[in-house]
């Protein structure tokens, strides 16, 4: 049986059920299996799925779907529940805009693998993708760039072709609904105070050099130009987050926080003056203050802040959840300090890295993370005591898209590594060879 992620307990019974439209009963009831857990009973007479929540029923349906082969379903008794509550995939729609239909497909593929989070990286230097009514230039200007890099970054070649696009709030609301009905939460990310060139192109007063011509760049990488720390800029970010919260009901809102070079802040007399006013010892503390202003705002609206592990550096703000990407260290520090963490180290969960010998693969950013490595990943770092380990919410695969301009390329890189990570996150990994055998049915069909 080709189920991915493999169920915790599965017993084959004699016989088969031939699917009929009214043969499936779904029931919410006390099962003792906890959040997202489900019991699935397939007999020749029909199917009964029970769970304590809607998500559990959605996962039961996915299992049923995977059990079916040649028009029949083998009779089974299944009891199943996930190891981790956060099982995610991040898609970078900042570097390239993708059609909404493809985002729906990514939600479908996540749900098929019982992943319950699709994290949308909605903004980056090279493009702002979410309509914000209060600041229309974010998409009028920030969603478009004159050209994009061709080949590898080191080649410094450009295609000369404009690229852009954005999602209306209505499109995103519909996408949220689409996810909810499939058990998938959409977690929005607005990346700040670095990776903000698109916003600065739209509203130069947000930057540290309002007089400079700073278009939306076509170059990948980490840009030196970041937000300033004026009260007006804080208000801008909070206004944006307010509209993000209107559209995305997710309890978590991601504020990025990664790769914010501090050079501009060190050189700006105005920023240095602000630091003195705020009695902050250094620029890391200033970033922590910036993130803290976002955390307070989100918290006042009943939401929780998530950020990349750089937010640990100047001191973690109360209640923040850390996405540990550069290594396990950020997650370990967070968990030991009583903060939640999602483990997504680039060594095991960055699916923009090569998955096989680069000589045989399409151009990628670099690295090498094979399917076997992903399958062997253990999200709870060694050495955490039980109390700290409890703060590890789960794991997530990252699909950064600098080198993936089309949906086909995104899928090629995301799968089958995401199948392996889904099983890691569900907590039922075993023999890799056996996993590979089950994988055959899961290699996604090409887009038609
Ligand atoms: C990241 O990869 N910059 C989070």
Tab-separated table of C-alpha atoms and ligand atoms in Angstrom:
chain	number	residue	atom	x	y	z
A	1	UNK	CA	0.000	0.000	0.000
A	2	UNK	CA	1.523	3.206	-1.229
A	3	UNK	CA	0.410	5.587	1.489
A	4	UNK	CA	2.682	8.579	2.135
A	5	UNK	CA	3.037	9.487	4.915
A	6	UNK	CA	2.770	5.926	6.128
A	7	UNK	CA	0.052	5.491	8.792
A	8	UNK	CA	1.095	4.809	12.380
A	9	UNK	CA	-0.950	1.585	12.602
A	10	UNK	CA	-2.415	-0.294	9.669
A	11	UNK	CA	-3.911	-3.789	9.715
A	12	UNK	CA	-4.926	-5.467	6.478
A	13	UNK	CA	-8.230	-7.306	6.623
A	14	UNK	CA	-9.629	-9.772	4.101
A	15	UNK	CA	-11.535	-8.459	1.124
A	16	UNK	CA	-12.099	-5.252	-0.796
A	17	UNK	CA	-14.582	-2.400	-0.934
A	18	UNK	CA	-15.785	-1.177	-4.295
A	19	UNK	CA	-16.291	2.587	-4.014
A	20	UNK	CA	-19.875	3.829	-4.140
A	21	UNK	CA	-20.988	7.457	-3.802
A	22	UNK	CA	-22.724	6.915	-0.438
A	23	UNK	CA	-20.356	4.300	0.940
A	24	UNK	CA	-18.226	6.658	3.041
A	25	UNK	CA	-19.278	7.883	6.497
A	26	UNK	CA	-17.289	10.677	8.145
A	27	UNK	CA	-17.881	11.360	11.821
A	28	UNK	CA	-16.434	13.731	14.379
A	29	UNK	CA	-16.281	11.960	17.717
A	30	UNK	CA	-13.993	11.278	20.630
A	31	UNK	CA	-11.271	8.943	19.356
A	32	UNK	CA	-8.471	9.468	21.871
A	33	UNK	CA	-6.140	10.071	18.927
A	34	UNK	CA	-5.747	13.805	19.503
A	35	UNK	CA	-5.641	16.696	17.021
A	36	UNK	CA	-5.572	15.591	13.382
A	37	UNK	CA	-5.654	11.898	14.322
A	38	UNK	CA	-8.172	9.619	12.620
A	39	UNK	CA	-9.464	6.066	12.583
A	40	UNK	CA	-10.327	4.529	9.236
A	41	UNK	CA	-12.200	1.299	8.827
A	42	UNK	CA	-12.693	-0.133	5.342
A	43	UNK	CA	-14.941	-3.196	5.074
A	44	UNK	CA	-16.630	-4.759	2.032
A	45	UNK	CA	-19.785	-2.869	3.071
A	46	UNK	CA	-18.317	0.611	3.300
A	47	UNK	CA	-15.952	3.033	4.950
A	48	UNK	CA	-16.119	4.699	8.351
A	49	UNK	CA	-13.725	7.519	9.217
A	50	UNK	CA	-13.751	9.090	12.668
A	51	UNK	CA	-11.675	11.936	14.069
A	52	UNK	CA	-11.820	14.592	16.755
A	53	UNK	CA	-11.534	17.437	14.270
A	54	UNK	CA	-12.190	18.266	10.639
A	55	UNK	CA	-8.518	17.973	9.760
A	56	UNK	CA	-8.436	14.381	10.970
A	57	UNK	CA	-11.279	13.598	8.570
A	58	UNK	CA	-9.432	15.299	5.718
A	59	UNK	CA	-6.378	13.100	6.381
A	60	UNK	CA	-8.579	10.010	6.515
A	61	UNK	CA	-9.885	10.958	3.072
A	62	UNK	CA	-6.347	11.347	1.750
A	63	UNK	CA	-5.428	7.919	3.067
A	64	UNK	CA	-8.531	6.436	1.462
A	65	UNK	CA	-7.583	8.058	-1.811
A	66	UNK	CA	-4.127	6.516	-1.645
A	67	UNK	CA	-5.466	3.074	-0.786
A	68	UNK	CA	-7.538	2.860	-3.940
A	69	UNK	CA	-6.008	0.911	-6.800
A	70	UNK	CA	-7.669	-0.578	-9.858
A	71	UNK	CA	-11.118	0.602	-8.802
A	72	UNK	CA	-11.110	-1.069	-5.389
A	73	UNK	CA	-9.909	-0.417	-1.878
A	74	UNK	CA	-8.379	-3.151	0.285
A	75	UNK	CA	-10.114	-3.638	3.622
A	76	UNK	CA	-8.038	-2.162	6.446
A	77	UNK	CA	-8.198	-0.870	9.986
A	78	UNK	CA	-6.084	2.232	10.469
A	79	UNK	CA	-5.301	4.335	13.534
A	80	UNK	CA	-3.171	7.289	12.719
A	81	UNK	CA	-1.996	10.617	14.116
A	82	UNK	CA	0.869	12.998	13.345
A	83	UNK	CA	3.993	13.370	15.433
A	84	UNK	CA	4.218	17.145	14.851
A	85	UNK	CA	1.577	19.880	14.624
A	86	UNK	CA	3.559	21.967	12.051
A	87	UNK	CA	4.131	20.160	8.777
A	88	UNK	CA	4.801	22.741	6.156
A	89	UNK	CA	6.019	23.801	2.775
A	90	UNK	CA	7.127	27.327	1.906
A	91	UNK	CA	6.757	28.680	-1.606
A	92	UNK	CA	8.647	31.814	-2.645
A	93	UNK	CA	6.299	33.794	-4.895
A	94	UNK	CA	8.432	36.927	-4.496
A	95	UNK	CA	11.203	35.940	-6.886
A	96	UNK	CA	8.706	34.747	-9.484
A	97	UNK	CA	4.974	35.244	-9.655
A	98	UNK	CA	3.012	32.039	-10.237
A	99	UNK	CA	-0.630	31.711	-11.359
A	100	UNK	CA	-3.230	31.246	-8.620
A	101	UNK	CA	-4.113	27.898	-10.180
A	102	UNK	CA	-0.633	26.674	-9.380
A	103	UNK	CA	-0.952	27.833	-5.772
A	104	UNK	CA	-4.159	25.793	-5.551
A	105	UNK	CA	-2.250	22.831	-6.944
A	106	UNK	CA	0.478	23.256	-4.308
A	107	UNK	CA	-2.252	23.243	-1.644
A	108	UNK	CA	-3.668	20.030	-3.152
A	109	UNK	CA	-0.228	18.435	-3.175
A	110	UNK	CA	0.414	19.524	0.409
A	111	UNK	CA	-2.931	18.062	1.511
A	112	UNK	CA	-2.244	14.803	-0.334
A	113	UNK	CA	0.827	14.433	1.854
A	114	UNK	CA	-1.022	15.529	5.040
A	115	UNK	CA	1.040	18.709	5.254
A	116	UNK	CA	-1.047	21.277	7.092
A	117	UNK	CA	0.846	24.520	6.366
A	118	UNK	CA	1.534	26.288	3.082
A	119	UNK	CA	3.740	29.268	3.909
A	120	UNK	CA	3.604	31.925	1.209
A	121	UNK	CA	6.712	34.126	0.994
A	122	UNK	CA	4.729	37.045	-0.440
A	123	UNK	CA	7.363	39.751	-0.665
A	124	UNK	CA	11.019	40.029	-1.490
A	125	UNK	CA	13.463	42.444	-3.067
A	126	UNK	CA	12.469	41.337	-6.561
A	127	UNK	CA	8.709	41.569	-6.164
A	128	UNK	CA	5.787	42.472	-3.893
A	129	UNK	CA	2.914	40.068	-4.567
A	130	UNK	CA	0.016	40.994	-2.260
A	131	UNK	CA	-2.417	43.813	-2.948
A	132	UNK	CA	-2.422	46.273	-0.036
A	133	UNK	CA	-5.248	48.763	-0.444
A	134	UNK	CA	-3.709	51.433	1.735
A	135	UNK	CA	-0.457	51.437	-0.260
A	136	UNK	CA	-1.376	50.810	-3.905
A	137	UNK	CA	2.119	51.516	-5.199
A	138	UNK	CA	3.345	48.318	-3.533
A	139	UNK	CA	1.781	46.413	-6.414
A	140	UNK	CA	1.616	49.198	-9.038
A	141	UNK	CA	5.390	49.618	-8.750
A	142	UNK	CA	6.729	46.927	-6.411
A	143	UNK	CA	5.243	43.940	-8.244
A	144	UNK	CA	7.193	44.606	-11.444
A	145	UNK	CA	10.838	44.453	-12.433
A	146	UNK	CA	12.520	45.355	-15.694
A	147	UNK	CA	14.528	42.146	-16.042
A	148	UNK	CA	15.666	39.000	-14.281
A	149	UNK	CA	18.903	37.108	-13.966
A	150	UNK	CA	19.727	34.517	-16.577
A	151	UNK	CA	21.878	31.567	-15.631
A	152	UNK	CA	23.698	31.561	-12.332
A	153	UNK	CA	24.126	34.666	-10.199
A	154	UNK	CA	27.907	34.539	-10.691
A	155	UNK	CA	27.387	34.931	-14.475
A	156	UNK	CA	25.748	38.364	-14.023
A	157	UNK	CA	23.613	37.997	-17.143
A	158	UNK	CA	20.078	39.371	-17.549
A	159	UNK	CA	17.131	38.407	-19.748
A	160	UNK	CA	15.977	41.961	-20.583
A	161	UNK	CA	12.351	40.882	-20.079
A	162	UNK	CA	9.981	42.579	-17.623
A	163	UNK	CA	8.396	40.246	-15.098
A	164	UNK	CA	5.711	40.748	-12.498
A	165	UNK	CA	2.313	40.038	-11.061
A	166	UNK	CA	0.452	40.087	-7.789
A	167	UNK	CA	-2.507	38.531	-6.005
A	168	UNK	CA	-5.584	40.556	-5.158
A	169	UNK	CA	-6.923	40.323	-1.637
A	170	UNK	CA	-9.978	38.563	-3.039
A	171	UNK	CA	-7.821	35.962	-4.801
A	172	UNK	CA	-5.928	35.346	-1.579
A	173	UNK	CA	-9.140	35.075	0.454
A	174	UNK	CA	-10.383	32.441	-1.959
A	175	UNK	CA	-7.051	30.648	-1.692
A	176	UNK	CA	-7.303	30.681	2.118
A	177	UNK	CA	-10.780	29.115	1.816
A	178	UNK	CA	-9.448	26.528	-0.604
A	179	UNK	CA	-6.751	25.591	1.907
A	180	UNK	CA	-9.097	25.518	4.894
A	181	UNK	CA	-11.461	23.113	3.185
A	182	UNK	CA	-8.489	20.773	2.627
A	183	UNK	CA	-6.961	21.006	6.103
A	184	UNK	CA	-4.209	23.413	5.033
A	185	UNK	CA	-3.468	26.729	6.777
A	186	UNK	CA	-1.927	29.470	4.664
A	187	UNK	CA	0.760	31.276	6.652
A	188	UNK	CA	1.592	34.656	5.057
A	189	UNK	CA	5.078	36.170	5.152
A	190	UNK	CA	5.952	39.826	4.742
A	191	UNK	CA	9.762	39.836	4.875
A	192	UNK	CA	11.181	42.803	6.842
A	193	UNK	CA	13.218	44.909	7.592
A	194	UNK	CA	15.588	43.481	4.931
A	195	UNK	CA	14.546	42.002	1.577
A	196	UNK	CA	12.379	45.117	1.156
A	197	UNK	CA	13.708	46.616	-2.081
A	198	UNK	CA	10.354	46.242	-3.854
A	199	UNK	CA	8.614	48.255	-1.121
A	200	UNK	CA	11.397	50.858	-1.113
A	201	UNK	CA	11.084	51.178	-4.908
A	202	UNK	CA	7.377	51.919	-4.395
A	203	UNK	CA	7.844	54.230	-1.391
A	204	UNK	CA	11.410	55.559	-1.253
A	205	UNK	CA	10.816	57.311	2.087
A	206	UNK	CA	10.828	53.854	3.727
A	207	UNK	CA	14.508	53.444	2.881
A	208	UNK	CA	17.667	55.039	4.205
A	209	UNK	CA	18.360	56.977	0.992
A	210	UNK	CA	15.023	58.442	-0.160
A	211	UNK	CA	16.882	60.582	-2.716
A	212	UNK	CA	18.358	57.562	-4.515
A	213	UNK	CA	16.829	55.882	-7.578
A	214	UNK	CA	16.272	52.321	-6.386
A	215	UNK	CA	14.198	50.301	-8.841
A	216	UNK	CA	12.849	46.812	-8.102
A	217	UNK	CA	16.033	44.808	-8.691
A	218	UNK	CA	16.384	41.868	-11.049
A	219	UNK	CA	19.444	40.619	-9.208
A	220	UNK	CA	19.162	37.767	-6.664
A	221	UNK	CA	21.017	37.770	-3.378
A	222	UNK	CA	21.081	39.925	-0.285
A	223	UNK	CA	20.686	43.631	-0.972
A	224	UNK	CA	22.264	46.248	1.291
A	225	UNK	CA	19.251	48.551	1.116
A	226	UNK	CA	16.836	47.957	3.991
A	227	UNK	CA	14.016	49.785	5.760
A	228	UNK	CA	14.766	52.775	7.966
A	229	UNK	CA	13.524	52.797	11.568
A	230	UNK	CA	11.315	55.884	11.592
A	231	UNK	CA	7.983	55.719	13.384
A	232	UNK	CA	6.288	56.240	10.017
A	233	UNK	CA	7.992	53.109	8.684
A	234	UNK	CA	6.890	51.080	11.696
A	235	UNK	CA	3.351	52.336	11.034
A	236	UNK	CA	3.628	51.347	7.365
A	237	UNK	CA	4.654	47.801	8.331
A	238	UNK	CA	1.847	47.542	10.863
A	239	UNK	CA	-0.694	48.846	8.329
A	240	UNK	CA	0.469	46.168	5.911
A	241	UNK	CA	0.223	43.476	8.590
A	242	UNK	CA	-3.305	44.697	9.413
A	243	UNK	CA	-4.385	44.010	5.819
A	244	UNK	CA	-2.528	40.691	5.863
A	245	UNK	CA	-4.492	39.683	8.981
A	246	UNK	CA	-7.749	40.702	7.286
A	247	UNK	CA	-7.086	38.177	4.540
A	248	UNK	CA	-5.246	35.381	6.365
A	249	UNK	CA	-6.903	33.992	9.519
A	250	UNK	CA	-3.740	31.983	10.344
A	251	UNK	CA	-2.807	32.223	14.041
A	252	UNK	CA	0.778	32.743	12.851
A	253	UNK	CA	2.037	35.677	10.768
A	254	UNK	CA	5.597	35.478	9.431
A	255	UNK	CA	7.625	38.699	9.391
A	256	UNK	CA	10.795	37.328	7.772
A	257	UNK	CA	13.649	38.955	9.641
A	258	UNK	CA	16.367	37.137	7.696
A	259	UNK	CA	19.429	38.583	5.999
A	260	UNK	CA	19.092	42.212	7.034
A	261	UNK	CA	22.521	43.835	6.449
A	262	UNK	CA	23.245	46.473	9.066
A	263	UNK	CA	25.619	48.665	7.028
A	264	UNK	CA	23.033	51.315	6.172
A	265	UNK	CA	21.976	51.522	9.813
A	266	UNK	CA	25.584	51.879	10.940
A	267	UNK	CA	26.211	54.669	8.433
A	268	UNK	CA	22.997	56.632	8.883
A	269	UNK	CA	23.233	59.523	11.394
A	270	UNK	CA	19.460	59.454	11.684
A	271	UNK	CA	19.359	55.721	12.539
A	272	UNK	CA	22.196	56.167	15.035
A	273	UNK	CA	20.272	58.997	16.658
A	274	UNK	CA	17.181	56.745	16.908
A	275	UNK	CA	19.307	54.064	18.547
A	276	UNK	CA	20.437	56.547	21.187
A	277	UNK	CA	16.865	57.719	21.756
A	278	UNK	CA	15.744	54.136	22.180
A	279	UNK	CA	18.798	53.339	24.337
A	280	UNK	CA	19.753	50.383	22.181
A	281	UNK	CA	23.348	49.117	22.360
A	282	UNK	CA	23.792	47.975	18.759
A	283	UNK	CA	22.154	47.318	15.396
A	284	UNK	CA	21.180	43.740	16.299
A	285	UNK	CA	19.244	45.131	19.236
A	286	UNK	CA	17.682	47.630	16.835
A	287	UNK	CA	16.445	44.835	14.605
A	288	UNK	CA	15.110	43.064	17.684
A	289	UNK	CA	13.297	46.291	18.621
A	290	UNK	CA	11.830	46.477	15.093
A	291	UNK	CA	10.647	42.868	15.269
A	292	UNK	CA	9.303	43.540	18.758
A	293	UNK	CA	7.118	46.363	17.423
A	294	UNK	CA	5.648	43.888	14.936
A	295	UNK	CA	5.182	41.238	17.638
A	296	UNK	CA	3.314	43.671	19.915
A	297	UNK	CA	1.059	44.659	17.064
A	298	UNK	CA	0.307	41.073	16.029
A	299	UNK	CA	-0.217	40.046	19.630
A	300	UNK	CA	-2.689	42.906	20.194
A	301	UNK	CA	-4.671	41.378	17.320
A	302	UNK	CA	-4.519	37.861	18.741
A	303	UNK	CA	-1.818	36.588	16.384
A	304	UNK	CA	1.654	35.145	16.887
A	305	UNK	CA	4.844	36.239	15.194
A	306	UNK	CA	7.090	33.796	13.337
A	307	UNK	CA	10.482	34.806	11.975
A	308	UNK	CA	13.631	33.309	10.464
A	309	UNK	CA	16.347	32.496	12.998
A	310	UNK	CA	18.122	35.872	12.723
A	311	UNK	CA	15.427	37.157	15.081
A	312	UNK	CA	17.277	35.303	17.856
A	313	UNK	CA	20.327	37.553	17.474
A	314	UNK	CA	19.364	40.806	19.159
A	315	UNK	CA	17.259	39.001	21.760
A	316	UNK	CA	14.052	37.070	21.104
A	317	UNK	CA	10.888	39.073	21.524
A	318	UNK	CA	8.198	37.601	23.799
A	319	UNK	CA	6.107	34.891	22.206
A	320	UNK	CA	8.075	34.717	18.946
A	321	UNK	CA	8.320	31.414	17.084
A	322	UNK	CA	11.600	30.768	15.273
A	323	UNK	CA	12.139	29.118	11.900
A	324	UNK	CA	15.605	27.633	12.198
A	325	UNK	CA	17.074	27.749	8.688
A	326	UNK	CA	20.821	28.463	8.803
A	327	UNK	CA	21.389	25.478	11.051
A	328	UNK	CA	19.692	23.819	14.019
A	329	UNK	CA	21.210	26.383	16.378
A	330	UNK	CA	18.475	29.023	16.190
A	331	UNK	CA	15.834	26.407	16.939
A	332	UNK	CA	17.862	24.980	19.809
A	333	UNK	CA	18.375	28.429	21.351
A	334	UNK	CA	14.680	29.208	20.948
A	335	UNK	CA	13.475	25.924	22.426
A	336	UNK	CA	15.863	26.181	25.386
A	337	UNK	CA	14.547	29.682	26.053
A	338	UNK	CA	10.973	28.375	26.057
A	339	UNK	CA	10.074	29.593	22.554
A	340	UNK	CA	8.510	27.436	19.863
A	341	UNK	CA	10.560	26.553	16.789
A	342	UNK	CA	9.954	25.072	13.368
A	343	UNK	CA	13.011	23.215	12.144
A	344	UNK	CA	13.878	23.981	8.553
A	345	UNK	CA	17.670	23.805	8.310
A	346	UNK	CA	19.003	24.460	4.822
A	347	UNK	CA	21.068	21.264	5.148
A	348	UNK	CA	17.942	19.091	4.981
A	349	UNK	CA	14.884	21.129	4.001
A	350	UNK	CA	15.967	23.577	1.278
A	351	UNK	CA	14.560	22.142	-1.895
A	352	UNK	CA	16.171	24.801	-4.067
A	353	UNK	CA	19.408	22.863	-3.514
A	354	UNK	CA	20.480	20.216	-6.020
A	355	UNK	CA	18.917	16.821	-5.423
A	356	UNK	CA	21.531	14.879	-7.424
A	357	UNK	CA	24.862	15.385	-9.206
A	358	UNK	CA	24.731	18.989	-10.533
A	359	UNK	CA	26.190	17.794	-13.842
A	360	UNK	CA	23.008	15.838	-14.482
A	361	UNK	CA	20.516	18.382	-13.136
A	362	UNK	CA	18.955	21.676	-14.237
A	363	UNK	CA	20.724	24.783	-12.904
A	364	UNK	CA	20.105	25.372	-9.191
A	365	UNK	CA	21.395	27.735	-6.547
A	366	UNK	CA	23.910	25.174	-5.228
A	367	UNK	CA	24.166	22.690	-2.365
A	368	UNK	CA	23.154	19.051	-2.488
A	369	UNK	CA	20.285	17.580	-0.509
A	370	UNK	CA	19.310	14.114	-1.648
A	371	UNK	CA	16.025	12.329	-1.069
A	372	UNK	CA	17.790	9.923	1.301
A	373	UNK	CA	19.168	12.819	3.356
A	374	UNK	CA	15.719	14.355	3.680
A	375	UNK	CA	14.212	11.017	4.671
A	376	UNK	CA	16.854	10.586	7.391
A	377	UNK	CA	16.220	14.026	8.908
A	378	UNK	CA	15.344	14.138	12.616
A	379	UNK	CA	13.577	17.419	13.495
A	380	UNK	CA	14.207	17.276	17.247
A	381	UNK	CA	17.865	18.219	17.749
A	382	UNK	CA	19.958	15.860	19.845
A	383	UNK	CA	20.510	17.017	23.394
A	384	UNK	CA	17.250	18.871	23.985
A	385	UNK	CA	15.551	17.803	27.188
A	386	UNK	CA	11.883	16.811	27.055
A	387	UNK	CA	10.672	20.271	28.034
A	388	UNK	CA	12.654	21.972	25.275
A	389	UNK	CA	11.848	19.227	22.747
A	390	UNK	CA	8.172	19.985	23.301
A	391	UNK	CA	8.813	23.410	21.730
A	392	UNK	CA	9.802	21.863	18.398
A	393	UNK	CA	6.561	22.327	16.494
A	394	UNK	CA	7.672	20.418	13.443
A	395	UNK	CA	9.426	20.906	10.160
A	396	UNK	CA	8.955	22.548	6.790
A	397	UNK	CA	10.403	22.334	3.270
A	398	UNK	CA	11.507	25.556	1.556
A	399	UNK	CA	11.122	26.156	-2.164
A	400	UNK	CA	13.030	29.346	-2.930
A	401	UNK	CA	12.528	30.174	-6.560
A	402	UNK	CA	15.401	32.292	-7.856
A	403	UNK	CA	16.250	29.485	-10.278
A	404	UNK	CA	12.702	28.138	-10.642
A	405	UNK	CA	10.711	30.502	-12.855
A	406	UNK	CA	8.003	27.987	-13.837
A	407	UNK	CA	5.537	25.769	-11.953
A	408	UNK	CA	7.075	22.709	-13.610
A	409	UNK	CA	10.491	23.586	-12.197
A	410	UNK	CA	9.029	24.211	-8.746
A	411	UNK	CA	7.434	20.769	-8.735
A	412	UNK	CA	10.569	19.134	-10.040
A	413	UNK	CA	12.538	20.491	-7.083
A	414	UNK	CA	9.834	20.118	-4.434
A	415	UNK	CA	9.094	16.484	-5.261
A	416	UNK	CA	9.809	13.846	-4.276
A	417	UNK	CA	11.787	15.458	-1.457
A	418	UNK	CA	8.604	16.864	0.018
A	419	UNK	CA	7.162	13.324	0.129
A	420	UNK	CA	10.115	12.316	2.298
A	421	UNK	CA	9.780	15.349	4.559
A	422	UNK	CA	6.021	14.742	4.885
A	423	UNK	CA	6.763	11.316	6.331
A	424	UNK	CA	9.416	12.776	8.642
A	425	UNK	CA	6.888	15.343	9.867
A	426	UNK	CA	4.148	12.733	10.314
A	427	UNK	CA	6.681	10.684	12.266
A	428	UNK	CA	6.483	7.286	10.594
A	429	UNK	CA	9.719	6.988	8.666
A	430	UNK	CA	11.333	3.576	8.382
A	431	UNK	CA	13.409	1.768	5.816
A	432	UNK	CA	14.421	4.067	2.949
A	433	UNK	CA	14.261	1.341	0.297
A	434	UNK	CA	10.710	0.543	1.350
A	435	UNK	CA	9.841	4.254	1.162
A	436	UNK	CA	11.233	4.424	-2.361
A	437	UNK	CA	8.983	1.543	-3.390
A	438	UNK	CA	5.926	3.371	-2.060
A	439	UNK	CA	6.999	6.557	-3.764
A	440	UNK	CA	6.166	5.500	-7.298
A	441	UNK	CA	2.526	6.606	-7.043
A	442	UNK	CA	3.427	9.942	-5.524
A	443	UNK	CA	5.675	11.472	-8.105
A	444	UNK	CA	3.233	14.170	-9.137
A	445	UNK	CA	1.712	14.190	-12.546
A	446	UNK	CA	3.044	16.870	-14.855
A	447	UNK	CA	0.859	19.932	-15.206
A	448	UNK	CA	-1.417	19.633	-18.181
B	1	LIG	C1	16.410	32.443	4.015
B	1	LIG	O1	16.729	31.433	3.380
B	1	LIG	N1	16.944	33.604	3.713
B	1	LIG	C2	15.461	32.374	5.104
